[in-house]
Amino acid sequence: MPRPRKCKRVCGMPLCSRFGPVDREPAGLVEMTVEEYETIRLMDLEGLSQEACAESMGVARTTAQRLYNDARAKLARCLVEGVALTIAGGDYRLCDGESAPCAHRRCRRHGGCCHRRPCAPAGKWEEDK
């Protein structure tokens, strides 16, 4: 029996969920999970270390590293081979800004979550027991 998948905390949903070449038809489709997207956002855009990224997402550092490596490989394939990218799915829940530190710079400065939309669970989240 496989080990149950742990939900990852995500504090920033993508503004766009599809990307691809504009000058020709895509050579295929790659799907990136929301938690893979979150590791790219945290490490590459926000400049967090693997440890800080893992803490923000509520996972082990090795899990954050694996997600990051998978995401980078997918991005590289899209850039090099002209493959379209969609961001969807995964095992995650949106952060509420209280249960753990949100990694957005604005949240750290102002002491609360910068997302003013409802922070209801998303993805395949099961409530804590």
Tab-separated table of N, CA and C in Angstrom:
chain	number	residue	atom	x	y	z
A	1	MET	N	0.847	-1.178	0.000
A	1	MET	CA	0.000	0.000	0.000
A	1	MET	C	0.894	1.243	0.000
A	2	PRO	N	0.663	2.170	-0.929
A	2	PRO	CA	1.508	3.369	-0.976
A	2	PRO	C	1.250	4.282	0.213
A	3	ARG	N	2.266	5.036	0.524
A	3	ARG	CA	2.163	5.989	1.621
A	3	ARG	C	1.165	7.094	1.250
A	4	PRO	N	0.325	7.536	2.191
A	4	PRO	CA	-0.621	8.611	1.868
A	4	PRO	C	0.114	9.902	1.528
A	5	ARG	N	-0.417	10.633	0.560
A	5	ARG	CA	0.204	11.884	0.131
A	5	ARG	C	-0.148	12.987	1.114
A	6	LYS	N	0.857	13.778	1.470
A	6	LYS	CA	0.669	14.883	2.399
A	6	LYS	C	0.334	16.149	1.618
A	7	CYS	N	-0.669	16.879	2.070
A	7	CYS	CA	-1.018	18.141	1.420
A	7	CYS	C	0.046	19.185	1.723
A	8	LYS	N	0.356	19.964	0.705
A	8	LYS	CA	1.348	21.024	0.848
A	8	LYS	C	0.632	22.365	0.964
A	9	ARG	N	1.190	23.263	1.760
A	9	ARG	CA	0.608	24.590	1.937
A	9	ARG	C	1.057	25.478	0.787
A	10	VAL	N	0.107	26.098	0.110
A	10	VAL	CA	0.381	26.982	-1.019
A	10	VAL	C	-0.168	28.362	-0.690
A	11	CYS	N	0.673	29.378	-0.812
A	11	CYS	CA	0.259	30.747	-0.472
A	11	CYS	C	0.105	31.643	-1.688
A	12	GLY	N	0.303	31.131	-2.862
A	12	GLY	CA	0.152	31.950	-4.059
A	12	GLY	C	-0.269	31.130	-5.258
A	13	MET	N	-1.515	31.306	-5.684
A	13	MET	CA	-1.995	30.607	-6.871
A	13	MET	C	-1.515	31.345	-8.120
A	14	PRO	N	-1.296	30.612	-9.209
A	14	PRO	CA	-0.853	31.268	-10.441
A	14	PRO	C	-1.943	32.177	-11.010
A	15	LEU	N	-1.532	33.321	-11.541
A	15	LEU	CA	-2.482	34.227	-12.184
A	15	LEU	C	-2.921	33.677	-13.532
A	16	CYS	N	-2.036	32.975	-14.211
A	16	CYS	CA	-2.325	32.323	-15.492
A	16	CYS	C	-2.008	30.845	-15.335
A	17	SER	N	-2.832	30.007	-15.926
A	17	SER	CA	-2.606	28.573	-15.755
A	17	SER	C	-2.143	27.879	-17.033
A	18	ARG	N	-2.061	28.602	-18.147
A	18	ARG	CA	-1.593	28.007	-19.409
A	18	ARG	C	-0.543	28.898	-20.046
A	19	PHE	N	0.519	28.276	-20.515
A	19	PHE	CA	1.608	28.983	-21.188
A	19	PHE	C	2.048	28.149	-22.380
A	20	GLY	N	2.512	28.817	-23.417
A	20	GLY	CA	2.989	28.073	-24.570
A	20	GLY	C	3.517	28.983	-25.657
A	21	PRO	N	4.017	28.378	-26.721
A	21	PRO	CA	4.562	29.162	-27.825
A	21	PRO	C	3.459	29.952	-28.531
A	22	VAL	N	3.795	31.164	-28.970
A	22	VAL	CA	2.818	32.000	-29.666
A	22	VAL	C	3.053	32.012	-31.174
A	23	ASP	N	4.219	31.566	-31.618
A	23	ASP	CA	4.535	31.632	-33.043
A	23	ASP	C	4.357	30.304	-33.776
A	24	ARG	N	3.899	29.277	-33.067
A	24	ARG	CA	3.641	27.983	-33.710
A	24	ARG	C	2.793	27.130	-32.778
A	25	GLU	N	2.334	26.019	-33.301
A	25	GLU	CA	1.552	25.092	-32.487
A	25	GLU	C	2.462	24.425	-31.458
A	26	PRO	N	1.966	24.227	-30.235
A	26	PRO	CA	2.783	23.551	-29.219
A	26	PRO	C	3.129	22.129	-29.653
A	27	ALA	N	4.298	21.681	-29.239
A	27	ALA	CA	4.768	20.335	-29.573
A	27	ALA	C	4.313	19.311	-28.548
A	28	GLY	N	3.342	19.646	-27.753
A	28	GLY	CA	2.842	18.755	-26.721
A	28	GLY	C	2.357	19.560	-25.532
A	29	LEU	N	2.115	18.875	-24.434
A	29	LEU	CA	1.596	19.522	-23.235
A	29	LEU	C	2.264	18.927	-22.002
A	30	VAL	N	2.685	19.791	-21.100
A	30	VAL	CA	3.259	19.378	-19.822
A	30	VAL	C	2.379	19.949	-18.728
A	31	GLU	N	2.061	19.143	-17.718
A	31	GLU	CA	1.266	19.630	-16.596
A	31	GLU	C	2.147	19.759	-15.360
A	32	MET	N	2.178	20.959	-14.816
A	32	MET	CA	2.895	21.249	-13.574
A	32	MET	C	1.855	21.344	-12.460
A	33	THR	N	2.129	20.703	-11.327
A	33	THR	CA	1.194	20.796	-10.215
A	33	THR	C	1.322	22.158	-9.539
A	34	VAL	N	0.304	22.516	-8.785
A	34	VAL	CA	0.308	23.804	-8.091
A	34	VAL	C	1.452	23.864	-7.086
A	35	GLU	N	1.760	22.744	-6.423
A	35	GLU	CA	2.858	22.775	-5.451
A	35	GLU	C	4.226	22.877	-6.135
A	36	GLU	N	4.374	22.338	-7.338
A	36	GLU	CA	5.615	22.552	-8.090
A	36	GLU	C	5.752	24.029	-8.449
A	37	TYR	N	4.648	24.626	-8.891
A	37	TYR	CA	4.632	26.067	-9.178
A	37	TYR	C	5.032	26.867	-7.938
A	38	GLU	N	4.519	26.471	-6.781
A	38	GLU	CA	4.809	27.194	-5.536
A	38	GLU	C	6.299	27.154	-5.200
A	39	THR	N	6.966	26.026	-5.453
A	39	THR	CA	8.408	25.983	-5.168
A	39	THR	C	9.181	26.921	-6.089
A	40	ILE	N	8.776	27.015	-7.349
A	40	ILE	CA	9.416	27.963	-8.272
A	40	ILE	C	9.185	29.388	-7.774
A	41	ARG	N	7.961	29.679	-7.371
A	41	ARG	CA	7.636	31.022	-6.884
A	41	ARG	C	8.448	31.370	-5.641
A	42	LEU	N	8.515	30.446	-4.701
A	42	LEU	CA	9.205	30.723	-3.443
A	42	LEU	C	10.716	30.818	-3.613
A	43	MET	N	11.306	29.871	-4.333
A	43	MET	CA	12.773	29.846	-4.430
A	43	MET	C	13.310	30.807	-5.482
A	44	ASP	N	12.704	30.834	-6.658
A	44	ASP	CA	13.248	31.665	-7.733
A	44	ASP	C	12.767	33.110	-7.661
A	45	LEU	N	11.496	33.328	-7.365
A	45	LEU	CA	10.971	34.695	-7.332
A	45	LEU	C	11.189	35.364	-5.978
A	46	GLU	N	10.845	34.660	-4.900
A	46	GLU	CA	10.972	35.233	-3.559
A	46	GLU	C	12.384	35.091	-2.994
A	47	GLY	N	13.198	34.210	-3.578
A	47	GLY	CA	14.578	34.051	-3.136
A	47	GLY	C	14.757	33.268	-1.852
A	48	LEU	N	13.790	32.412	-1.516
A	48	LEU	CA	13.905	31.617	-0.293
A	48	LEU	C	14.842	30.433	-0.504
A	49	SER	N	15.440	29.973	0.582
A	49	SER	CA	16.254	28.759	0.546
A	49	SER	C	15.323	27.549	0.506
A	50	GLN	N	15.902	26.375	0.263
A	50	GLN	CA	15.094	25.156	0.282
A	50	GLN	C	14.460	24.947	1.648
A	51	GLU	N	15.205	25.235	2.710
A	51	GLU	CA	14.679	25.058	4.061
A	51	GLU	C	13.497	25.989	4.316
A	52	ALA	N	13.634	27.259	3.929
A	52	ALA	CA	12.556	28.225	4.140
A	52	ALA	C	11.346	27.889	3.277
A	53	CYS	N	11.588	27.438	2.063
A	53	CYS	CA	10.501	27.018	1.181
A	53	CYS	C	9.758	25.835	1.789
A	54	ALA	N	10.499	24.853	2.260
A	54	ALA	CA	9.890	23.673	2.871
A	54	ALA	C	9.072	24.053	4.097
A	55	GLU	N	9.599	24.952	4.918
A	55	GLU	CA	8.869	25.391	6.106
A	55	GLU	C	7.577	26.097	5.716
A	56	SER	N	7.634	26.950	4.717
A	56	SER	CA	6.452	27.668	4.260
A	56	SER	C	5.380	26.714	3.739
A	57	MET	N	5.813	25.637	3.075
A	57	MET	CA	4.870	24.682	2.499
A	57	MET	C	4.471	23.576	3.472
A	58	GLY	N	5.145	23.490	4.615
A	58	GLY	CA	4.809	22.460	5.598
A	58	GLY	C	5.260	21.074	5.190
A	59	VAL	N	6.412	20.993	4.504
A	59	VAL	CA	6.942	19.702	4.058
A	59	VAL	C	8.417	19.602	4.432
A	60	ALA	N	8.992	18.434	4.217
A	60	ALA	CA	10.424	18.234	4.457
A	60	ALA	C	11.236	18.927	3.364
A	61	ARG	N	12.478	19.272	3.679
A	61	ARG	CA	13.345	19.925	2.705
A	61	ARG	C	13.543	19.059	1.473
A	62	THR	N	13.661	17.750	1.664
A	62	THR	CA	13.860	16.854	0.523
A	62	THR	C	12.640	16.853	-0.398
A	63	THR	N	11.455	16.986	0.171
A	63	THR	CA	10.240	17.069	-0.642
A	63	THR	C	10.231	18.355	-1.449
A	64	ALA	N	10.573	19.468	-0.808
A	64	ALA	CA	10.636	20.748	-1.522
A	64	ALA	C	11.669	20.674	-2.646
A	65	GLN	N	12.810	20.043	-2.381
A	65	GLN	CA	13.858	19.908	-3.394
A	65	GLN	C	13.366	19.076	-4.574
A	66	ARG	N	12.675	17.982	-4.303
A	66	ARG	CA	12.155	17.127	-5.376
A	66	ARG	C	11.131	17.883	-6.220
A	67	LEU	N	10.204	18.594	-5.558
A	67	LEU	CA	9.202	19.372	-6.287
A	67	LEU	C	9.867	20.436	-7.162
A	68	TYR	N	10.874	21.099	-6.617
A	68	TYR	CA	11.594	22.145	-7.344
A	68	TYR	C	12.314	21.570	-8.566
A	69	ASN	N	12.999	20.451	-8.387
A	69	ASN	CA	13.706	19.814	-9.503
A	69	ASN	C	12.738	19.371	-10.592
A	70	ASP	N	11.598	18.800	-10.195
A	70	ASP	CA	10.583	18.388	-11.170
A	70	ASP	C	10.046	19.594	-11.936
A	71	ALA	N	9.779	20.688	-11.222
A	71	ALA	CA	9.252	21.895	-11.857
A	71	ALA	C	10.263	22.490	-12.832
A	72	ARG	N	11.526	22.536	-12.440
A	72	ARG	CA	12.560	23.098	-13.322
A	72	ARG	C	12.707	22.250	-14.588
A	73	ALA	N	12.631	20.937	-14.457
A	73	ALA	CA	12.726	20.067	-15.631
A	73	ALA	C	11.554	20.322	-16.583
A	74	LYS	N	10.375	20.522	-16.045
A	74	LYS	CA	9.203	20.802	-16.881
A	74	LYS	C	9.338	22.153	-17.575
A	75	LEU	N	9.811	23.162	-16.852
A	75	LEU	CA	10.022	24.480	-17.464
A	75	LEU	C	11.065	24.409	-18.575
A	76	ALA	N	12.139	23.678	-18.341
A	76	ALA	CA	13.186	23.535	-19.355
A	76	ALA	C	12.636	22.864	-20.609
A	77	ARG	N	11.831	21.843	-20.426
A	77	ARG	CA	11.243	21.155	-21.581
A	77	ARG	C	10.358	22.102	-22.379
A	78	CYS	N	9.594	22.926	-21.686
A	78	CYS	CA	8.726	23.892	-22.372
A	78	CYS	C	9.543	24.890	-23.179
A	79	LEU	N	10.613	25.397	-22.592
A	79	LEU	CA	11.437	26.392	-23.279
A	79	LEU	C	12.212	25.803	-24.454
A	80	VAL	N	12.762	24.618	-24.274
A	80	VAL	CA	13.630	24.026	-25.291
A	80	VAL	C	12.833	23.349	-26.403
A	81	GLU	N	11.767	22.636	-26.047
A	81	GLU	CA	11.035	21.840	-27.031
A	81	GLU	C	9.767	22.514	-27.543
A	82	GLY	N	9.399	23.676	-27.015
A	82	GLY	CA	8.185	24.358	-27.465
A	82	GLY	C	6.910	23.673	-27.031
A	83	VAL	N	6.940	23.081	-25.853
A	83	VAL	CA	5.792	22.378	-25.304
A	83	VAL	C	4.956	23.359	-24.486
A	84	ALA	N	3.631	23.225	-24.549
A	84	ALA	CA	2.741	24.069	-23.751
A	84	ALA	C	2.764	23.598	-22.298
A	85	LEU	N	2.499	24.517	-21.385
A	85	LEU	CA	2.514	24.224	-19.948
A	85	LEU	C	1.171	24.586	-19.346
A	86	THR	N	0.616	23.680	-18.554
A	86	THR	CA	-0.562	23.999	-17.754
A	86	THR	C	-0.196	23.794	-16.291
A	87	ILE	N	-0.765	24.631	-15.439
A	87	ILE	CA	-0.555	24.515	-13.995
A	87	ILE	C	-1.894	24.163	-13.381
A	88	ALA	N	-1.978	22.966	-12.819
A	88	ALA	CA	-3.238	22.498	-12.244
A	88	ALA	C	-2.982	21.261	-11.399
A	89	GLY	N	-3.912	21.014	-10.490
A	89	GLY	CA	-3.903	19.786	-9.721
A	89	GLY	C	-2.846	19.728	-8.641
A	90	GLY	N	-2.807	18.591	-7.983
A	90	GLY	CA	-1.856	18.373	-6.909
A	90	GLY	C	-2.553	18.157	-5.584
A	91	ASP	N	-1.771	18.002	-4.549
A	91	ASP	CA	-2.272	17.806	-3.192
A	91	ASP	C	-1.861	19.022	-2.378
A	92	TYR	N	-2.745	19.986	-2.243
A	92	TYR	CA	-2.395	21.239	-1.582
A	92	TYR	C	-3.622	21.860	-0.923
A	93	ARG	N	-3.339	22.845	-0.083
A	93	ARG	CA	-4.397	23.704	0.446
A	93	ARG	C	-3.845	25.122	0.462
A	94	LEU	N	-4.726	26.084	0.331
A	94	LEU	CA	-4.303	27.482	0.353
A	94	LEU	C	-4.032	27.905	1.781
A	95	CYS	N	-2.992	28.709	1.971
A	95	CYS	CA	-2.647	29.165	3.312
A	95	CYS	C	-3.699	30.150	3.800
A	96	ASP	N	-3.805	30.234	5.108
A	96	ASP	CA	-4.739	31.191	5.701
A	96	ASP	C	-4.008	32.360	6.333
A	97	GLY	N	-2.682	32.353	6.273
A	97	GLY	CA	-1.904	33.452	6.825
A	97	GLY	C	-1.736	33.394	8.325
A	98	GLU	N	-2.353	32.405	8.976
A	98	GLU	CA	-2.269	32.300	10.431
A	98	GLU	C	-1.623	31.004	10.878
A	99	SER	N	-1.923	29.893	10.196
A	99	SER	CA	-1.422	28.596	10.641
A	99	SER	C	0.071	28.443	10.408
A	100	ALA	N	0.613	29.185	9.470
A	100	ALA	CA	2.053	29.140	9.194
A	100	ALA	C	2.429	30.427	8.496
A	101	PRO	N	3.683	30.781	8.547
A	101	PRO	CA	4.071	32.031	7.898
A	101	PRO	C	3.888	31.958	6.390
A	102	CYS	N	3.230	32.967	5.857
A	102	CYS	CA	3.078	33.077	4.412
A	102	CYS	C	4.388	33.627	3.856
A	103	ALA	N	4.826	33.147	2.737
A	103	ALA	CA	6.126	33.530	2.194
A	103	ALA	C	6.087	34.786	1.331
A	104	HIS	N	4.910	35.328	1.064
A	104	HIS	CA	4.859	36.566	0.285
A	104	HIS	C	5.541	37.686	1.059
A	105	ARG	N	6.309	38.499	0.374
A	105	ARG	CA	7.008	39.615	1.034
A	105	ARG	C	6.027	40.546	1.721
A	106	ARG	N	4.907	40.840	1.054
A	106	ARG	CA	3.915	41.733	1.659
A	106	ARG	C	3.359	41.152	2.954
A	107	CYS	N	3.166	39.844	2.999
A	107	CYS	CA	2.631	39.210	4.204
A	107	CYS	C	3.624	39.326	5.351
A	108	ARG	N	4.908	39.103	5.058
A	108	ARG	CA	5.915	39.186	6.118
A	108	ARG	C	6.002	40.611	6.654
A	109	ARG	N	5.873	41.589	5.760
A	109	ARG	CA	5.961	42.985	6.197
A	109	ARG	C	4.761	43.393	7.034
A	110	HIS	N	3.579	42.963	6.635
A	110	HIS	CA	2.358	43.427	7.283
A	110	HIS	C	1.809	42.458	8.324
A	111	GLY	N	2.419	41.307	8.473
A	111	GLY	CA	2.039	40.378	9.527
A	111	GLY	C	0.774	39.586	9.273
A	112	GLY	N	0.280	39.534	8.064
A	112	GLY	CA	-0.903	38.749	7.748
A	112	GLY	C	-0.856	38.295	6.308
A	113	CYS	N	-1.782	37.457	5.929
A	113	CYS	CA	-1.797	36.943	4.563
A	113	CYS	C	-2.296	38.024	3.613
A	114	CYS	N	-1.599	38.207	2.510
A	114	CYS	CA	-1.952	39.259	1.557
A	114	CYS	C	-3.076	38.829	0.632
A	115	HIS	N	-3.490	37.595	0.701
A	115	HIS	CA	-4.554	37.115	-0.169
A	115	HIS	C	-5.884	37.416	0.487
A	116	ARG	N	-6.648	38.293	-0.118
A	116	ARG	CA	-7.925	38.694	0.467
A	116	ARG	C	-9.080	37.853	-0.042
A	117	ARG	N	-8.784	36.855	-0.851
A	117	ARG	CA	-9.832	35.939	-1.267
A	117	ARG	C	-9.983	34.871	-0.184
A	118	PRO	N	-11.088	34.156	-0.154
A	118	PRO	CA	-11.255	33.129	0.876
A	118	PRO	C	-10.132	32.103	0.822
A	119	CYS	N	-9.649	31.702	1.979
A	119	CYS	CA	-8.566	30.725	2.053
A	119	CYS	C	-9.121	29.346	2.359
A	120	ALA	N	-10.148	28.971	1.650
A	120	ALA	CA	-10.735	27.653	1.846
A	120	ALA	C	-9.779	26.601	1.316
A	121	PRO	N	-9.866	25.381	1.852
A	121	PRO	CA	-9.005	24.330	1.342
A	121	PRO	C	-9.199	24.139	-0.154
A	122	ALA	N	-8.131	23.794	-0.846
A	122	ALA	CA	-8.179	23.553	-2.283
A	122	ALA	C	-7.467	22.251	-2.582
A	123	GLY	N	-7.606	21.772	-3.776
A	123	GLY	CA	-6.968	20.514	-4.126
A	123	GLY	C	-7.648	19.368	-3.397
A	124	LYS	N	-6.881	18.354	-3.050
A	124	LYS	CA	-7.421	17.188	-2.356
A	124	LYS	C	-7.047	17.265	-0.884
A	125	TRP	N	-7.596	18.193	-0.170
A	125	TRP	CA	-7.219	18.423	1.220
A	125	TRP	C	-8.137	17.660	2.157
A	126	GLU	N	-7.565	17.011	3.123
A	126	GLU	CA	-8.329	16.377	4.189
A	126	GLU	C	-8.025	17.130	5.460
A	127	GLU	N	-9.044	17.446	6.220
A	127	GLU	CA	-8.873	18.234	7.439
A	127	GLU	C	-7.955	17.514	8.422
A	128	ASP	N	-7.213	18.317	9.206
A	128	ASP	CA	-6.369	17.743	10.259
A	128	ASP	C	-7.235	16.989	11.238
A	129	LYS	N	-6.683	15.920	11.741
A	129	LYS	CA	-7.450	15.134	12.721
A	129	LYS	C	-6.971	15.422	14.101
